[in-house]
mmCIF file of C-alpha atoms and ligand atoms in Angstrom:
data_model
loop_
_atom_site.group_PDB
_atom_site.id
_atom_site.type_symbol
_atom_site.label_atom_id
_atom_site.label_comp_id
_atom_site.label_asym_id
_atom_site.label_seq_id
_atom_site.Cartn_x
_atom_site.Cartn_y
_atom_site.Cartn_z
ATOM 1 C CA MET A 1 -3.654 111.842 -5.180
ATOM 2 C CA ASN A 2 -6.936 111.087 -5.706
ATOM 3 C CA ILE A 3 -6.594 109.352 -9.018
ATOM 4 C CA THR A 4 -10.350 109.065 -9.784
ATOM 5 C CA ASN A 5 -10.554 112.684 -10.090
ATOM 6 C CA THR A 6 -7.394 113.235 -12.232
ATOM 7 C CA LYS A 7 -7.798 114.261 -15.939
ATOM 8 C CA VAL A 8 -5.152 113.077 -17.791
ATOM 9 C CA GLY A 9 -4.487 114.848 -21.100
ATOM 10 C CA ILE A 10 -2.880 112.676 -23.915
ATOM 11 C CA LEU A 11 -1.712 114.715 -27.088
ATOM 12 C CA GLY A 12 -2.297 112.243 -30.085
ATOM 13 C CA GLY A 13 -5.103 109.840 -30.589
ATOM 14 C CA GLY A 14 -3.791 106.823 -32.296
ATOM 15 C CA GLN A 15 -3.594 103.403 -31.156
ATOM 16 C CA LEU A 16 -1.224 103.988 -28.293
ATOM 17 C CA GLY A 17 -3.658 106.793 -26.920
ATOM 18 C CA LYS A 18 -6.315 104.494 -27.321
ATOM 19 C CA MET A 19 -4.712 101.520 -25.169
ATOM 20 C CA LEU A 20 -3.385 104.070 -22.504
ATOM 21 C CA ALA A 21 -7.059 105.568 -22.399
ATOM 22 C CA LEU A 22 -8.155 101.937 -22.007
ATOM 23 C CA ALA A 23 -5.718 101.422 -19.046
ATOM 24 C CA ALA A 24 -6.925 104.392 -17.449
ATOM 25 C CA HIS A 25 -10.347 103.523 -17.722
ATOM 26 C CA ASN A 26 -9.830 100.569 -15.514
ATOM 27 C CA TRP A 27 -8.947 103.008 -12.765
ATOM 28 C CA ASP A 28 -11.788 105.418 -13.459
ATOM 29 C CA VAL A 29 -9.147 107.935 -14.567
ATOM 30 C CA GLU A 30 -10.499 110.432 -16.895
ATOM 31 C CA THR A 31 -8.586 111.078 -20.372
ATOM 32 C CA TRP A 32 -8.811 113.701 -22.498
ATOM 33 C CA VAL A 33 -7.386 113.294 -26.194
ATOM 34 C CA LEU A 34 -6.472 116.137 -28.574
ATOM 35 C CA ASP A 35 -6.102 114.945 -32.233
ATOM 36 C CA ALA A 36 -7.351 115.733 -35.642
ATOM 37 C CA SER A 37 -10.327 113.749 -35.632
ATOM 38 C CA LYS A 38 -12.813 111.908 -33.285
ATOM 39 C CA ASP A 39 -12.682 108.840 -35.872
ATOM 40 C CA PHE A 40 -9.171 108.170 -34.746
ATOM 41 C CA PRO A 41 -8.521 105.179 -32.662
ATOM 42 C CA ALA A 42 -8.778 106.887 -29.175
ATOM 43 C CA GLY A 43 -11.804 108.829 -30.085
ATOM 44 C CA PRO A 44 -14.578 105.918 -28.991
ATOM 45 C CA VAL A 45 -12.674 104.978 -25.538
ATOM 46 C CA CYS A 46 -11.442 108.273 -24.077
ATOM 47 C CA SER A 47 -13.586 110.419 -21.938
ATOM 48 C CA ARG A 48 -13.285 113.654 -23.835
ATOM 49 C CA PHE A 49 -11.999 114.012 -27.387
ATOM 50 C CA VAL A 50 -10.896 117.565 -28.478
ATOM 51 C CA GLU A 51 -10.457 118.010 -31.963
ATOM 52 C CA GLY A 52 -7.357 119.929 -32.977
ATOM 53 C CA SER A 53 -3.608 119.814 -33.734
ATOM 54 C CA PHE A 54 -0.998 118.453 -31.114
ATOM 55 C CA LYS A 55 1.413 120.579 -33.304
ATOM 56 C CA ASP A 56 -0.406 123.850 -33.026
ATOM 57 C CA PHE A 57 0.682 126.266 -30.238
ATOM 58 C CA ASP A 58 -2.574 127.294 -29.290
ATOM 59 C CA ASP A 59 -4.594 124.105 -29.421
ATOM 60 C CA VAL A 60 -1.892 122.318 -27.265
ATOM 61 C CA TYR A 61 -1.941 125.484 -25.047
ATOM 62 C CA ARG A 62 -5.812 125.422 -24.550
ATOM 63 C CA PHE A 63 -5.813 121.528 -24.064
ATOM 64 C CA GLY A 64 -3.451 121.713 -21.428
ATOM 65 C CA LYS A 65 -5.293 124.381 -19.709
ATOM 66 C CA GLN A 66 -8.403 121.526 -19.078
ATOM 67 C CA VAL A 67 -6.217 118.681 -17.744
ATOM 68 C CA ASP A 68 -4.211 117.873 -14.517
ATOM 69 C CA VAL A 69 -1.531 115.972 -15.865
ATOM 70 C CA LEU A 70 -0.313 115.892 -19.608
ATOM 71 C CA THR A 71 1.386 113.084 -21.679
ATOM 72 C CA ILE A 72 1.982 112.359 -25.148
ATOM 73 C CA GLU A 73 1.534 109.242 -27.622
ATOM 74 C CA ILE A 74 3.787 110.917 -30.054
ATOM 75 C CA GLU A 75 6.722 113.135 -29.900
ATOM 76 C CA HIS A 76 6.138 115.701 -32.900
ATOM 77 C CA VAL A 77 3.881 117.813 -30.317
ATOM 78 C CA ASN A 78 4.204 121.665 -30.184
ATOM 79 C CA THR A 79 7.044 121.740 -27.262
ATOM 80 C CA GLU A 80 6.707 125.596 -26.917
ATOM 81 C CA ALA A 81 3.277 125.335 -25.828
ATOM 82 C CA LEU A 82 4.327 122.868 -23.320
ATOM 83 C CA LEU A 83 7.081 124.727 -22.008
ATOM 84 C CA GLN A 84 4.413 127.484 -21.492
ATOM 85 C CA LEU A 85 2.274 125.109 -19.802
ATOM 86 C CA GLU A 86 5.001 124.031 -17.538
ATOM 87 C CA ARG A 87 6.103 127.445 -16.478
ATOM 88 C CA GLU A 88 2.395 127.867 -15.362
ATOM 89 C CA GLY A 89 2.385 125.269 -13.112
ATOM 90 C CA LEU A 90 1.157 122.256 -15.116
ATOM 91 C CA LYS A 91 2.572 118.745 -14.463
ATOM 92 C CA ILE A 92 4.151 117.516 -18.092
ATOM 93 C CA HIS A 93 5.597 113.895 -18.356
ATOM 94 C CA PRO A 94 7.638 113.350 -20.612
ATOM 95 C CA SER A 95 9.135 116.935 -19.757
ATOM 96 C CA PRO A 96 9.221 119.375 -22.313
ATOM 97 C CA SER A 97 13.005 119.916 -22.229
ATOM 98 C CA GLY A 98 13.621 116.127 -22.410
ATOM 99 C CA LEU A 99 11.070 115.745 -25.277
ATOM 100 C CA ASN A 100 12.948 118.532 -27.294
ATOM 101 C CA ILE A 101 16.264 116.806 -27.046
ATOM 102 C CA ILE A 102 14.632 113.388 -27.906
ATOM 103 C CA LYS A 103 12.633 115.064 -30.911
ATOM 104 C CA ASP A 104 15.786 115.845 -32.860
ATOM 105 C CA LYS A 105 17.762 112.910 -33.451
ATOM 106 C CA GLY A 106 21.020 115.171 -33.667
ATOM 107 C CA LEU A 107 20.211 116.473 -30.253
ATOM 108 C CA GLN A 108 19.453 112.966 -29.103
ATOM 109 C CA LYS A 109 22.954 111.658 -30.271
ATOM 110 C CA ASP A 110 24.684 114.683 -28.909
ATOM 111 C CA PHE A 111 23.294 114.076 -25.420
ATOM 112 C CA TYR A 112 24.438 110.134 -25.431
ATOM 113 C CA LYS A 113 28.005 111.484 -26.511
ATOM 114 C CA LYS A 114 27.641 114.198 -23.642
ATOM 115 C CA LYS A 115 26.474 111.940 -21.175
ATOM 116 C CA LEU A 116 28.923 108.928 -22.278
ATOM 117 C CA LEU A 117 25.994 106.382 -22.973
ATOM 118 C CA PRO A 118 27.234 104.190 -25.879
ATOM 119 C CA THR A 119 26.100 104.814 -29.234
ATOM 120 C CA ALA A 120 27.016 104.466 -32.823
ATOM 121 C CA PRO A 121 29.464 107.400 -33.950
ATOM 122 C CA PHE A 122 27.778 110.052 -35.911
ATOM 123 C CA GLN A 123 28.187 113.264 -37.888
ATOM 124 C CA LEU A 124 25.610 115.711 -38.183
ATOM 125 C CA TRP A 125 24.946 117.695 -41.734
ATOM 126 C CA GLU A 126 23.111 120.896 -42.394
ATOM 127 C CA ASN A 127 21.607 119.725 -46.048
ATOM 128 C CA GLY A 128 22.429 116.975 -48.806
ATOM 129 C CA ASP A 129 25.168 119.248 -50.372
ATOM 130 C CA ALA A 130 26.869 118.944 -47.280
ATOM 131 C CA ILE A 131 26.918 115.407 -47.187
ATOM 132 C CA ARG A 132 27.859 115.256 -51.106
ATOM 133 C CA THR A 133 30.928 117.386 -50.078
ATOM 134 C CA ALA A 134 31.924 115.344 -47.323
ATOM 135 C CA LEU A 135 31.817 112.149 -49.632
ATOM 136 C CA LYS A 136 34.132 113.936 -52.310
ATOM 137 C CA ASN A 137 36.737 115.102 -49.772
ATOM 138 C CA GLY A 138 36.732 111.965 -47.621
ATOM 139 C CA ALA A 139 35.067 113.182 -44.498
ATOM 140 C CA LEU A 140 32.364 110.558 -45.035
ATOM 141 C CA ARG A 141 32.493 107.337 -46.575
ATOM 142 C CA PHE A 142 30.257 104.653 -47.704
ATOM 143 C CA PRO A 143 28.542 102.573 -46.233
ATOM 144 C CA PHE A 144 26.399 105.065 -44.312
ATOM 145 C CA VAL A 145 22.858 105.625 -42.454
ATOM 146 C CA GLN A 146 21.611 108.744 -43.049
ATOM 147 C CA LYS A 147 18.678 109.938 -40.533
ATOM 148 C CA SER A 148 16.581 112.976 -40.687
ATOM 149 C CA ARG A 149 16.823 115.125 -37.805
ATOM 150 C CA THR A 150 13.150 115.867 -37.119
ATOM 151 C CA ALA A 151 11.241 113.674 -39.813
ATOM 152 C CA GLY A 152 11.603 110.132 -38.602
ATOM 153 C CA TYR A 153 8.922 108.075 -37.812
ATOM 154 C CA ASP A 154 8.468 104.057 -38.252
ATOM 155 C CA GLY A 155 11.206 103.738 -40.591
ATOM 156 C CA ARG A 156 10.361 106.949 -42.509
ATOM 157 C CA GLY A 157 13.558 109.480 -42.423
ATOM 158 C CA VAL A 158 15.873 106.602 -42.227
ATOM 159 C CA ALA A 159 18.040 105.666 -45.499
ATOM 160 C CA VAL A 160 20.660 103.006 -45.644
ATOM 161 C CA ILE A 161 23.214 104.027 -48.465
ATOM 162 C CA ARG A 162 25.813 101.664 -49.417
ATOM 163 C CA SER A 163 27.399 103.299 -52.553
ATOM 164 C CA GLU A 164 27.213 106.329 -54.990
ATOM 165 C CA LYS A 165 24.759 104.204 -56.732
ATOM 166 C CA GLU A 166 22.269 104.427 -54.036
ATOM 167 C CA MET A 167 22.866 108.416 -53.528
ATOM 168 C CA GLY A 168 19.034 108.694 -55.080
ATOM 169 C CA LEU A 169 17.927 107.634 -51.763
ATOM 170 C CA LEU A 170 20.029 110.754 -49.898
ATOM 171 C CA MET A 171 17.374 113.376 -48.055
ATOM 172 C CA GLU A 172 18.049 116.877 -48.468
ATOM 173 C CA GLU A 173 17.168 118.230 -45.007
ATOM 174 C CA ALA A 174 19.276 118.299 -41.923
ATOM 175 C CA SER A 175 20.309 115.233 -40.902
ATOM 176 C CA LEU A 176 22.884 112.758 -39.185
ATOM 177 C CA THR A 177 24.994 110.232 -40.505
ATOM 178 C CA GLU A 178 25.740 107.021 -38.469
ATOM 179 C CA GLU A 179 28.333 103.971 -39.571
ATOM 180 C CA LEU A 180 26.290 100.898 -40.318
ATOM 181 C CA VAL A 181 26.180 99.010 -37.154
ATOM 182 C CA ASP A 182 26.824 95.069 -37.629
ATOM 183 C CA PHE A 183 24.471 94.038 -35.204
ATOM 184 C CA GLN A 184 23.449 90.749 -34.301
ATOM 185 C CA LYS A 185 20.306 91.559 -32.604
ATOM 186 C CA GLU A 186 17.895 94.588 -32.225
ATOM 187 C CA ILE A 187 16.484 94.712 -28.871
ATOM 188 C CA ALA A 188 14.310 97.177 -26.777
ATOM 189 C CA VAL A 189 13.824 97.748 -23.267
ATOM 190 C CA ILE A 190 11.240 99.615 -21.524
ATOM 191 C CA VAL A 191 11.797 101.504 -18.725
ATOM 192 C CA ALA A 192 9.591 103.446 -16.196
ATOM 193 C CA ARG A 193 10.386 106.036 -13.920
ATOM 194 C CA ASN A 194 8.186 108.242 -11.423
ATOM 195 C CA GLU A 195 8.429 111.447 -9.557
ATOM 196 C CA GLN A 196 10.243 109.894 -6.520
ATOM 197 C CA GLY A 197 12.738 108.486 -8.883
ATOM 198 C CA GLU A 198 11.627 104.889 -8.571
ATOM 199 C CA VAL A 199 12.818 103.140 -11.674
ATOM 200 C CA VAL A 200 11.863 99.789 -13.170
ATOM 201 C CA ALA A 201 12.569 97.811 -16.401
ATOM 202 C CA PHE A 202 10.568 95.390 -18.468
ATOM 203 C CA PRO A 203 12.458 92.258 -19.890
ATOM 204 C CA ALA A 204 14.284 93.292 -23.123
ATOM 205 C CA VAL A 205 12.614 92.153 -26.305
ATOM 206 C CA GLU A 206 14.059 91.072 -29.496
ATOM 207 C CA MET A 207 12.944 92.939 -32.758
ATOM 208 C CA ASP A 208 12.641 91.493 -35.943
ATOM 209 C CA PHE A 209 12.178 93.931 -38.832
ATOM 210 C CA ASN A 210 10.248 93.481 -42.144
ATOM 211 C CA PRO A 211 12.859 94.505 -44.583
ATOM 212 C CA VAL A 212 10.469 95.821 -47.186
ATOM 213 C CA ALA A 213 8.316 98.039 -44.745
ATOM 214 C CA ASN A 214 10.979 98.622 -42.250
ATOM 215 C CA LEU A 215 8.544 98.055 -39.506
ATOM 216 C CA VAL A 216 9.004 95.520 -36.509
ATOM 217 C CA GLU A 217 7.467 92.056 -37.753
ATOM 218 C CA PHE A 218 8.100 89.765 -34.661
ATOM 219 C CA LEU A 219 8.574 90.804 -31.561
ATOM 220 C CA VAL A 220 10.070 88.368 -29.013
ATOM 221 C CA CYS A 221 9.930 88.279 -25.091
ATOM 222 C CA PRO A 222 12.289 87.304 -23.556
ATOM 223 C CA ALA A 223 15.042 88.236 -26.238
ATOM 224 C CA GLY A 224 17.186 85.535 -26.694
ATOM 225 C CA LEU A 225 20.223 86.904 -24.821
ATOM 226 C CA PRO A 226 22.681 85.906 -22.086
ATOM 227 C CA GLU A 227 21.912 86.455 -18.593
ATOM 228 C CA ASN A 228 24.655 89.045 -18.237
ATOM 229 C CA ILE A 229 23.516 91.037 -21.656
ATOM 230 C CA GLN A 230 19.765 90.932 -20.224
ATOM 231 C CA ARG A 231 21.033 92.652 -16.991
ATOM 232 C CA GLU A 232 23.508 95.075 -18.936
ATOM 233 C CA ALA A 233 20.708 95.919 -21.284
ATOM 234 C CA LYS A 234 18.154 96.995 -18.589
ATOM 235 C CA GLU A 235 21.035 98.822 -16.743
ATOM 236 C CA LEU A 236 21.720 100.915 -19.924
ATOM 237 C CA ALA A 237 17.729 101.570 -20.181
ATOM 238 C CA ILE A 238 17.714 102.843 -16.597
ATOM 239 C CA ALA A 239 20.874 104.837 -16.960
ATOM 240 C CA THR A 240 19.412 106.209 -19.856
ATOM 241 C CA ILE A 241 16.123 107.556 -18.093
ATOM 242 C CA GLU A 242 18.097 108.717 -15.265
ATOM 243 C CA ALA A 243 20.014 110.781 -17.606
ATOM 244 C CA PHE A 244 17.274 112.357 -19.062
ATOM 245 C CA GLY A 245 15.833 112.640 -15.664
ATOM 246 C CA LEU A 246 12.287 111.835 -17.231
ATOM 247 C CA CYS A 247 9.248 110.566 -15.765
ATOM 248 C CA GLY A 248 6.791 108.150 -17.358
ATOM 249 C CA LEU A 249 8.162 105.385 -19.728
ATOM 250 C CA LEU A 250 11.179 105.604 -21.844
ATOM 251 C CA ALA A 251 11.533 102.896 -24.649
ATOM 252 C CA VAL A 252 15.150 102.110 -25.348
ATOM 253 C CA GLU A 253 16.053 100.891 -28.874
ATOM 254 C CA MET A 254 19.448 99.137 -28.645
ATOM 255 C CA PHE A 255 21.873 97.100 -31.127
ATOM 256 C CA LEU A 256 23.680 94.181 -29.681
ATOM 257 C CA THR A 257 26.893 94.226 -32.055
ATOM 258 C CA LYS A 258 28.514 90.998 -33.317
ATOM 259 C CA ASP A 259 31.192 91.635 -30.559
ATOM 260 C CA GLY A 260 28.663 91.634 -27.952
ATOM 261 C CA GLN A 261 28.241 95.612 -27.151
ATOM 262 C CA LEU A 262 25.272 97.283 -26.531
ATOM 263 C CA LEU A 263 24.534 100.694 -28.326
ATOM 264 C CA ILE A 264 21.465 102.970 -27.913
ATOM 265 C CA ASN A 265 19.921 103.428 -31.644
ATOM 266 C CA GLU A 266 17.087 105.787 -30.622
ATOM 267 C CA VAL A 267 14.714 106.399 -27.560
ATOM 268 C CA ALA A 268 10.980 107.015 -27.308
ATOM 269 C CA PRO A 269 9.708 108.608 -24.172
ATOM 270 C CA ARG A 270 6.338 107.313 -24.172
ATOM 271 C CA THR A 271 4.507 103.842 -24.884
ATOM 272 C CA HIS A 272 6.029 101.668 -27.563
ATOM 273 C CA ASN A 273 5.111 99.441 -29.913
ATOM 274 C CA SER A 274 7.809 97.072 -28.459
ATOM 275 C CA GLY A 275 5.696 96.853 -25.317
ATOM 276 C CA HIS A 276 2.446 95.989 -26.598
ATOM 277 C CA HIS A 277 3.185 92.258 -25.404
ATOM 278 C CA THR A 278 2.981 93.226 -22.026
ATOM 279 C CA ILE A 279 -0.599 94.100 -21.902
ATOM 280 C CA ASP A 280 -0.982 90.113 -22.096
ATOM 281 C CA SER A 281 2.226 88.567 -21.343
ATOM 282 C CA CYS A 282 3.237 90.878 -17.929
ATOM 283 C CA TYR A 283 1.876 91.447 -14.526
ATOM 284 C CA THR A 284 1.768 95.404 -15.556
ATOM 285 C CA SER A 285 0.956 96.671 -19.044
ATOM 286 C CA GLN A 286 3.274 99.505 -20.393
ATOM 287 C CA PHE A 287 0.111 101.597 -20.418
ATOM 288 C CA GLU A 288 -0.762 100.973 -16.952
ATOM 289 C CA GLN A 289 3.100 101.246 -16.100
ATOM 290 C CA HIS A 290 2.856 104.923 -17.895
ATOM 291 C CA LEU A 291 -0.103 105.764 -15.809
ATOM 292 C CA ARG A 292 1.523 104.811 -12.730
ATOM 293 C CA SER A 293 4.635 106.493 -13.557
ATOM 294 C CA ILE A 294 3.198 109.845 -14.600
ATOM 295 C CA LEU A 295 0.593 109.917 -11.676
ATOM 296 C CA ASN A 296 3.325 109.019 -9.321
ATOM 297 C CA LEU A 297 1.889 105.762 -8.132
ATOM 298 C CA PRO A 298 4.169 102.833 -7.116
ATOM 299 C CA LEU A 299 5.380 101.183 -10.372
ATOM 300 C CA GLY A 300 3.997 97.802 -10.979
ATOM 301 C CA SER A 301 5.706 94.478 -11.296
ATOM 302 C CA THR A 302 7.234 93.999 -14.774
ATOM 303 C CA LYS A 303 7.603 90.330 -14.348
ATOM 304 C CA MET A 304 6.245 88.237 -17.251
ATOM 305 C CA LYS A 305 3.529 85.677 -17.066
ATOM 306 C CA THR A 306 4.632 83.788 -19.985
ATOM 307 C CA ALA A 307 7.180 84.227 -23.006
ATOM 308 C CA SER A 308 5.116 85.867 -26.142
ATOM 309 C CA VAL A 309 5.681 86.877 -29.761
ATOM 310 C CA MET A 310 3.842 89.894 -30.850
ATOM 311 C CA VAL A 311 3.107 90.519 -34.616
ATOM 312 C CA ASN A 312 1.983 93.968 -35.959
ATOM 313 C CA LEU A 313 -1.054 93.636 -38.036
ATOM 314 C CA LEU A 314 -0.148 95.576 -41.215
ATOM 315 C CA GLY A 315 -2.408 96.415 -44.066
ATOM 316 C CA GLU A 316 -1.656 94.154 -47.157
ATOM 317 C CA PRO A 317 0.145 95.580 -49.564
ATOM 318 C CA GLY A 318 -2.016 96.186 -52.909
ATOM 319 C CA HIS A 319 -5.018 96.749 -50.636
ATOM 320 C CA SER A 320 -6.374 100.386 -49.921
ATOM 321 C CA GLY A 321 -9.724 101.158 -48.398
ATOM 322 C CA PRO A 322 -12.355 99.936 -46.083
ATOM 323 C CA VAL A 323 -10.877 97.314 -43.827
ATOM 324 C CA GLU A 324 -11.386 93.731 -43.633
ATOM 325 C CA TYR A 325 -9.817 91.000 -41.329
ATOM 326 C CA ASP A 326 -9.606 87.799 -43.376
ATOM 327 C CA GLY A 327 -8.762 84.521 -41.459
ATOM 328 C CA LEU A 328 -9.409 86.210 -37.978
ATOM 329 C CA ASP A 329 -11.868 83.095 -36.813
ATOM 330 C CA GLU A 330 -9.373 80.708 -37.557
ATOM 331 C CA CYS A 331 -6.589 82.563 -35.902
ATOM 332 C CA LEU A 332 -8.603 82.988 -32.816
ATOM 333 C CA SER A 333 -8.959 79.089 -32.436
ATOM 334 C CA VAL A 334 -5.313 79.057 -31.749
ATOM 335 C CA GLU A 335 -4.304 78.794 -28.005
ATOM 336 C CA GLY A 336 -2.904 81.646 -26.686
ATOM 337 C CA VAL A 337 -3.303 84.126 -29.621
ATOM 338 C CA LYS A 338 -4.662 87.644 -28.398
ATOM 339 C CA VAL A 339 -5.919 89.798 -31.245
ATOM 340 C CA HIS A 340 -5.985 93.758 -30.683
ATOM 341 C CA LEU A 341 -7.664 95.803 -33.453
ATOM 342 C CA TYR A 342 -7.067 99.598 -33.394
ATOM 343 C CA GLY A 343 -10.472 100.612 -34.726
ATOM 344 C CA LYS A 344 -9.081 102.104 -38.161
ATOM 345 C CA THR A 345 -11.682 102.030 -40.707
ATOM 346 C CA THR A 346 -9.513 102.142 -43.864
ATOM 347 C CA THR A 347 -6.255 100.044 -44.623
ATOM 348 C CA ARG A 348 -3.444 100.988 -46.786
ATOM 349 C CA PRO A 349 -0.280 98.920 -47.384
ATOM 350 C CA PHE A 350 1.592 98.580 -44.346
ATOM 351 C CA ARG A 351 -0.819 100.587 -42.210
ATOM 352 C CA LYS A 352 -0.427 99.502 -38.730
ATOM 353 C CA MET A 353 -4.286 98.133 -37.901
ATOM 354 C CA GLY A 354 -3.691 96.167 -34.943
ATOM 355 C CA HIS A 355 -1.328 93.705 -33.385
ATOM 356 C CA VAL A 356 -1.537 90.037 -32.119
ATOM 357 C CA THR A 357 0.153 88.679 -29.156
ATOM 358 C CA ILE A 358 0.740 84.939 -29.038
ATOM 359 C CA LEU A 359 1.280 83.508 -25.444
ATOM 360 C CA ASP A 360 3.334 80.278 -25.040
ATOM 361 C CA PRO A 361 5.682 79.380 -22.457
ATOM 362 C CA ASP A 362 8.218 78.231 -25.122
ATOM 363 C CA PRO A 363 9.290 81.141 -27.071
ATOM 364 C CA GLU A 364 9.859 79.003 -30.003
ATOM 365 C CA ASN A 365 6.638 77.649 -30.186
ATOM 366 C CA ALA A 366 5.189 81.113 -29.918
ATOM 367 C CA ARG A 367 7.288 82.032 -32.889
ATOM 368 C CA ALA A 368 5.879 78.896 -34.874
ATOM 369 C CA LYS A 369 2.189 80.049 -34.145
ATOM 370 C CA ALA A 370 3.355 83.623 -34.881
ATOM 371 C CA ARG A 371 4.369 82.600 -38.338
ATOM 372 C CA SER A 372 1.306 80.870 -38.796
ATOM 373 C CA VAL A 373 -0.906 83.831 -37.717
ATOM 374 C CA LYS A 374 1.048 85.983 -40.194
ATOM 375 C CA GLU A 375 0.146 83.431 -42.979
ATOM 376 C CA ILE A 376 -3.625 83.199 -41.806
ATOM 377 C CA LEU A 377 -4.487 86.676 -40.630
ATOM 378 C CA LYS A 378 -4.542 89.411 -43.690
ATOM 379 C CA VAL A 379 -5.612 92.886 -43.660
ATOM 380 C CA ILE A 380 -7.282 93.576 -46.775
ATOM 381 C CA SER A 381 -9.987 95.534 -48.515
ATOM 382 C CA LYS A 382 -12.329 94.245 -51.112
ATOM 383 C CA VAL A 383 -12.149 97.701 -52.815
ATOM 384 C CA TYR A 384 -9.043 98.332 -55.136
HETATM 385 P P1 ADP B 401 12.855 105.111 -36.849
HETATM 386 O O1 ADP B 401 12.780 106.494 -35.822
HETATM 387 O O2 ADP B 401 12.180 105.246 -38.225
HETATM 388 O O3 ADP B 401 12.399 103.934 -35.876
HETATM 389 P P2 ADP B 401 15.603 104.032 -36.292
HETATM 390 O O4 ADP B 401 16.645 104.918 -35.949
HETATM 391 O O5 ADP B 401 15.016 103.065 -35.446
HETATM 392 O O6 ADP B 401 14.359 104.698 -36.899
HETATM 393 O O7 ADP B 401 16.183 103.221 -37.605
HETATM 394 C C1 ADP B 401 15.009 102.167 -38.139
HETATM 395 C C2 ADP B 401 15.801 100.748 -38.559
HETATM 396 O O8 ADP B 401 17.251 100.965 -39.494
HETATM 397 C C3 ADP B 401 16.637 100.290 -37.272
HETATM 398 O O9 ADP B 401 15.633 99.635 -36.555
HETATM 399 C C4 ADP B 401 17.567 99.510 -38.030
HETATM 400 O O10 ADP B 401 16.935 98.255 -38.448
HETATM 401 C C5 ADP B 401 18.091 100.319 -38.839
HETATM 402 N N1 ADP B 401 19.061 101.167 -38.544
HETATM 403 C C6 ADP B 401 19.155 102.200 -37.867
HETATM 404 N N2 ADP B 401 20.427 102.899 -37.520
HETATM 405 C C7 ADP B 401 21.355 101.909 -38.066
HETATM 406 C C8 ADP B 401 22.673 101.952 -38.028
HETATM 407 N N3 ADP B 401 23.486 102.910 -37.487
HETATM 408 N N4 ADP B 401 23.061 100.740 -38.490
HETATM 409 C C9 ADP B 401 22.446 99.661 -39.066
HETATM 410 N N5 ADP B 401 21.158 99.747 -39.035
HETATM 411 C C10 ADP B 401 20.540 100.962 -38.978
#
């Protein structure tokens, strides 16, 4: 394939689309992006921005007709249009049928069960009333985690309900409930597969969550895991992408339970927040790897150049409006600090505005520097 003549269509123009377009630009690959506004992060860096909705059949269909390969940076796209485009011969990665399963957390969990892939036990519910009835008749017990089947993103659509007192958190839509997993670590492995079936996995990373925002706060690579668990995690990620038969990237989020078992939490068939460090810390970035896999090129080495910690740059609570980055100079004077801003002009509490990767051969040093970066660098707005 002559990649320099290939038009890659990306559904979604957020930061993932932006970083994918930047990687494509290195290879003179044309990127077309569909999203609501040119002012979104990918707008200034893609070859062509098409304004429209990736949830709308006609917009997606028309967009797909203009590109050679279609991919996504968000799951919540119109898959009916993708299925139609696929029937008409367009190359789409991830496959619309795989995407349909992953988009619905209920179907996703059923898939793991059917394929004997390890995941926490779960039950599916039509609505909130079904859950209330199940609690009354003993079919469901506290504590449990409720997940909306289709509305989840970045911690929204997930409720941890420990007792009757917390039932105010219950979501009324179709959902699944899971046992509360007693995990020692949350990790993620990003794996790539191309059309020839070549598969490679990036090293596992460890995620630390901010309990208030329920967003990843620190992401440490390599994860502090014994070698056998590292290996098992990679093998599980590979088994998962092979079970789905997907091309492109698959980010596999897992729990490591206190008794040393790996359970799949959820997957995303695209570039992922847990892979941002690869831009600076690995031989191949996740964005380049995604392009390699959807363009059916040889996959790149996933070797680490150095250990790293990634920090999401989130909008400071209490600040909404035109964005300012306080402490940027001080932060940039620290060795190994790589700042990535997404180009969002306004901030709001906990909005993902950028990320910082801290490189250091010693993960503990990287962690310490990450802590100070979090202290120094603030995403604020002088307008309240
Ligand atoms: P999202 O789609 O919002 O990322 P997740 O399913 O990953 O939703 O859940 C968000 C977070 O909630 C997880 O990263 C984890 O910290 C916590 N969580 C999810 N499921 C469970 C579970 N079964 N037991 C314990 N904690 C969980």
